[in-house]
Amino acid sequence: HTPPGGHEAARRRFGLLDARAARKAGILGLLILPLTALLVDRDPSLFLQREYYGAEQVFAWAVGAWVSLNLGAFLHATLAYARRFSDLAGETERIDLLDLHALTPFARQGLRSALLWLVLLSLVSLNAVDLIWFFSIAAIALVGGTAALILPVRGIHLRLRQAKHAELEQVHAAIRGDHGALSGSLISGHGASLRLSDLLAYRNFIESVREWPFDAPTMLRFALYLAIPL
């Protein structure tokens, strides 16, 4: 169910990014180009020689500038959308610790964003001639991929921790004999029929609930994505 104004709020949240901020990020991304050139040639004096600037070098610098510009904008988009998606956790009414399936979209968003960075790493690996240059760019791609995976779920991770803490506080109070402690709990409907052994078992279950929305299939898929560059 979409509340009144929900579509407009969603459009503002997930619409186009600020073009000015994206341009600034792209310009900052151009700093990657001279750093990459130094990693490849490792002799700054080469850039001051007229003989250095042949057709091949001019083409490489032009392509490198285009890649660096888009890489900076890509990093900006990754961080901006990740922050927006993470903020959605604050609008989630209640976390159901008994069924985390509803949190799958958060993990899916992070996984898809990480895939784009690992595709970038795959393209870079096709030109793994200079290992210092390759590992430098690969490090950037891996950091970007990890950030793309983790940042969108940071908000829901905090909500999960808070929900677990609140539920455990209620269970601990019920174990100590407070019969009304489970009134707001996920198992409030069974409060009257629960025995001490039931409460202890439920406490163990809540403690075992994961605090990240990543399940085993999600982590396996991410591991397979990491294998794409190989």
Coordinates of C-alpha atoms in Angstrom, one line a residue:
H1 CA 0.0 0.0 0.0
T2 CA 1.4 3.4 -1.0
P3 CA 0.5 6.2 1.4
P4 CA -0.7 9.6 0.0
G5 CA 2.2 11.3 -1.7
G6 CA 4.2 8.1 -1.6
H7 CA 4.9 8.0 -5.3
E8 CA 6.2 11.6 -5.2
A9 CA 8.4 10.9 -2.2
A10 CA 9.8 7.8 -4.0
R11 CA 10.5 9.9 -7.1
R12 CA 12.4 12.4 -5.1
R13 CA 14.3 9.7 -3.2
F14 CA 15.2 7.6 -6.2
G15 CA 15.0 10.1 -9.0
L16 CA 18.0 11.6 -10.9
L17 CA 20.9 12.7 -8.8
D18 CA 22.2 16.2 -8.5
A19 CA 23.9 16.9 -11.8
R20 CA 26.2 19.5 -10.3
A21 CA 27.4 17.0 -7.6
A22 CA 27.9 14.3 -10.2
R23 CA 30.0 16.7 -12.4
K24 CA 32.2 17.6 -9.4
A25 CA 32.7 13.9 -8.6
G26 CA 33.6 13.2 -12.2
I27 CA 36.2 16.1 -12.1
L28 CA 37.7 14.7 -9.0
G29 CA 37.8 11.3 -10.7
L30 CA 40.2 12.8 -13.2
L31 CA 42.8 12.7 -10.5
I32 CA 43.0 9.0 -11.1
L33 CA 44.5 9.6 -14.5
P34 CA 47.8 11.2 -13.5
L35 CA 48.1 8.7 -10.6
T36 CA 47.6 5.8 -13.1
A37 CA 50.2 7.3 -15.5
L38 CA 52.7 7.5 -12.7
L39 CA 52.0 3.9 -11.7
V40 CA 52.6 2.8 -15.3
D41 CA 55.6 4.8 -16.3
R42 CA 57.0 5.6 -12.8
D43 CA 59.2 8.3 -14.2
P44 CA 57.6 11.9 -14.0
S45 CA 60.3 13.3 -16.3
L46 CA 58.8 11.4 -19.2
F47 CA 55.8 13.7 -19.2
L48 CA 58.0 16.7 -19.8
Q49 CA 59.6 15.3 -23.0
R50 CA 58.1 16.2 -26.3
E51 CA 58.9 12.7 -27.7
Y52 CA 56.6 11.2 -25.2
Y53 CA 53.4 12.6 -26.7
G54 CA 52.9 10.5 -29.7
A55 CA 49.6 9.3 -31.1
E56 CA 49.5 6.3 -28.8
Q57 CA 50.0 8.3 -25.7
V58 CA 47.4 11.0 -26.7
F59 CA 44.9 8.3 -27.4
A60 CA 45.6 6.6 -24.0
W61 CA 45.3 9.8 -22.1
A62 CA 42.0 10.7 -23.9
V63 CA 40.5 7.3 -23.1
G64 CA 41.9 7.4 -19.6
A65 CA 40.3 10.8 -19.0
W66 CA 36.9 9.5 -20.2
V67 CA 37.2 6.5 -18.0
S68 CA 38.3 8.5 -14.9
L69 CA 35.5 11.0 -15.4
N70 CA 32.9 8.3 -15.5
L71 CA 34.5 6.4 -12.6
G72 CA 34.2 9.4 -10.4
A73 CA 30.6 9.9 -11.3
F74 CA 29.9 6.2 -10.9
L75 CA 31.4 6.3 -7.4
H76 CA 29.2 9.3 -6.5
A77 CA 26.1 7.5 -7.8
T78 CA 26.9 4.4 -5.8
L79 CA 27.3 6.3 -2.6
A80 CA 24.3 8.6 -3.1
Y81 CA 21.8 5.8 -4.0
A82 CA 23.3 3.6 -1.2
R83 CA 22.6 6.4 1.3
R84 CA 19.1 6.9 0.0
F85 CA 18.3 3.2 0.2
S86 CA 19.8 2.9 3.7
D87 CA 17.5 5.8 4.8
L88 CA 14.5 3.7 3.9
A89 CA 15.2 1.5 6.9
G90 CA 14.0 4.4 9.1
E91 CA 10.6 4.3 7.4
T92 CA 10.1 0.6 8.0
E93 CA 7.3 0.3 10.6
R94 CA 8.5 -2.8 12.3
I95 CA 11.2 -5.5 11.9
D96 CA 9.8 -9.0 12.0
L97 CA 12.6 -11.1 13.5
L98 CA 10.6 -14.2 12.8
D99 CA 10.6 -13.6 9.0
L100 CA 13.5 -11.7 7.5
H101 CA 12.3 -12.3 3.9
A102 CA 10.8 -8.8 3.7
L103 CA 14.4 -7.4 4.0
T104 CA 15.5 -9.2 0.8
P105 CA 15.2 -6.0 -1.4
F106 CA 17.9 -4.3 0.8
A107 CA 20.4 -7.2 0.2
R108 CA 19.4 -7.4 -3.5
Q109 CA 20.1 -3.7 -4.0
G110 CA 23.6 -4.0 -2.5
L111 CA 24.3 -7.1 -4.5
R112 CA 23.3 -5.5 -7.8
S113 CA 25.4 -2.4 -7.1
A114 CA 28.4 -4.6 -6.2
L115 CA 28.0 -6.5 -9.5
L116 CA 28.6 -3.3 -11.5
W117 CA 31.9 -2.7 -9.7
L118 CA 33.0 -6.3 -10.2
V119 CA 32.1 -6.0 -13.9
L120 CA 34.5 -2.9 -14.0
L121 CA 37.1 -5.1 -12.4
S122 CA 36.6 -7.7 -15.0
L123 CA 37.1 -5.1 -17.8
V124 CA 40.3 -3.9 -16.1
S125 CA 41.6 -7.5 -15.8
L126 CA 41.6 -7.8 -19.6
N127 CA 44.4 -5.3 -19.6
A128 CA 46.4 -6.8 -16.7
V129 CA 49.8 -6.1 -18.3
D130 CA 51.3 -3.9 -15.7
L131 CA 50.6 -5.5 -12.3
I132 CA 51.1 -2.4 -10.2
W133 CA 48.6 -0.5 -12.3
F134 CA 46.2 -3.4 -12.3
F135 CA 46.2 -4.0 -8.6
S136 CA 45.8 -0.3 -7.9
I137 CA 42.7 -0.1 -10.1
A138 CA 41.5 -3.5 -8.8
A139 CA 41.8 -2.2 -5.2
I140 CA 39.5 0.8 -6.2
A141 CA 37.0 -1.6 -7.8
L142 CA 37.0 -3.9 -4.8
V143 CA 36.5 -1.0 -2.3
G144 CA 33.7 0.4 -4.5
G145 CA 32.1 -3.1 -4.7
T146 CA 32.3 -3.7 -1.0
A147 CA 30.9 -0.2 -0.3
A148 CA 28.1 -0.9 -2.8
L149 CA 27.2 -4.1 -1.0
I150 CA 27.4 -2.9 2.6
L151 CA 26.2 0.8 2.5
P152 CA 22.6 0.2 1.2
V153 CA 21.9 -2.2 4.1
R154 CA 23.6 -0.2 6.9
G155 CA 20.3 1.3 8.0
I156 CA 18.4 -1.9 8.1
H157 CA 21.4 -3.5 9.9
L158 CA 21.0 -0.9 12.7
R159 CA 17.2 -1.5 12.8
L160 CA 17.8 -5.3 13.1
R161 CA 20.2 -4.8 16.0
Q162 CA 17.7 -2.5 17.8
A163 CA 14.8 -4.9 17.2
K164 CA 16.9 -7.8 18.6
H165 CA 17.9 -5.8 21.6
A166 CA 14.3 -4.7 22.4
E167 CA 13.0 -8.3 21.9
L168 CA 15.6 -9.8 24.2
E169 CA 14.9 -7.1 26.8
Q170 CA 11.3 -8.2 26.9
V171 CA 12.1 -11.9 27.0
H172 CA 14.6 -11.4 29.8
A173 CA 12.0 -9.5 31.8
A174 CA 9.5 -12.4 31.2
I175 CA 12.1 -14.9 32.3
R176 CA 12.5 -12.9 35.5
G177 CA 8.8 -13.3 36.2
D178 CA 7.3 -10.1 34.6
H179 CA 4.1 -11.6 33.1
G180 CA 3.3 -8.4 31.2
A181 CA 6.7 -8.0 29.6
L182 CA 5.7 -9.8 26.4
S183 CA 2.8 -7.5 25.6
G184 CA 4.6 -5.8 22.8
S185 CA 6.7 -8.8 21.8
L186 CA 6.4 -10.8 18.6
I187 CA 5.0 -13.7 20.6
S188 CA 2.6 -11.7 22.7
G189 CA -0.3 -13.8 21.7
H190 CA 1.3 -16.9 23.4
G191 CA 2.4 -15.1 26.5
A192 CA 0.0 -16.9 28.9
S193 CA 0.9 -20.4 27.7
L194 CA 4.7 -20.0 27.6
R195 CA 6.8 -21.9 30.1
L196 CA 10.2 -21.1 31.3
S197 CA 11.8 -23.6 28.9
D198 CA 9.8 -22.0 26.0
L199 CA 11.2 -18.6 26.9
L200 CA 14.7 -19.9 27.1
A201 CA 14.4 -21.5 23.7
Y202 CA 12.9 -18.4 22.2
R203 CA 15.7 -16.3 23.7
N204 CA 18.3 -18.6 22.0
F205 CA 16.4 -18.2 18.7
I206 CA 16.4 -14.4 18.9
E207 CA 20.1 -14.4 19.7
S208 CA 20.8 -16.5 16.6
V209 CA 18.9 -14.1 14.3
R210 CA 21.4 -12.5 11.9
E211 CA 21.9 -8.8 12.1
W212 CA 22.5 -8.3 8.3
P213 CA 19.9 -9.0 5.6
F214 CA 22.3 -11.3 3.8
D215 CA 21.5 -14.9 3.8
A216 CA 23.6 -17.8 2.6
P217 CA 22.4 -17.7 -1.1
T218 CA 23.2 -14.0 -1.2
M219 CA 26.7 -14.4 0.1
L220 CA 27.3 -17.3 -2.3
R221 CA 26.1 -15.2 -5.2
F222 CA 28.5 -12.4 -4.1
A223 CA 31.4 -14.9 -4.0
L224 CA 30.5 -16.0 -7.6
Y225 CA 30.5 -12.4 -8.6
L226 CA 34.0 -12.1 -7.2
A227 CA 35.0 -15.0 -9.4
I228 CA 33.9 -13.2 -12.6
P229 CA 37.2 -11.2 -13.0
L230 CA 39.1 -14.5 -12.7

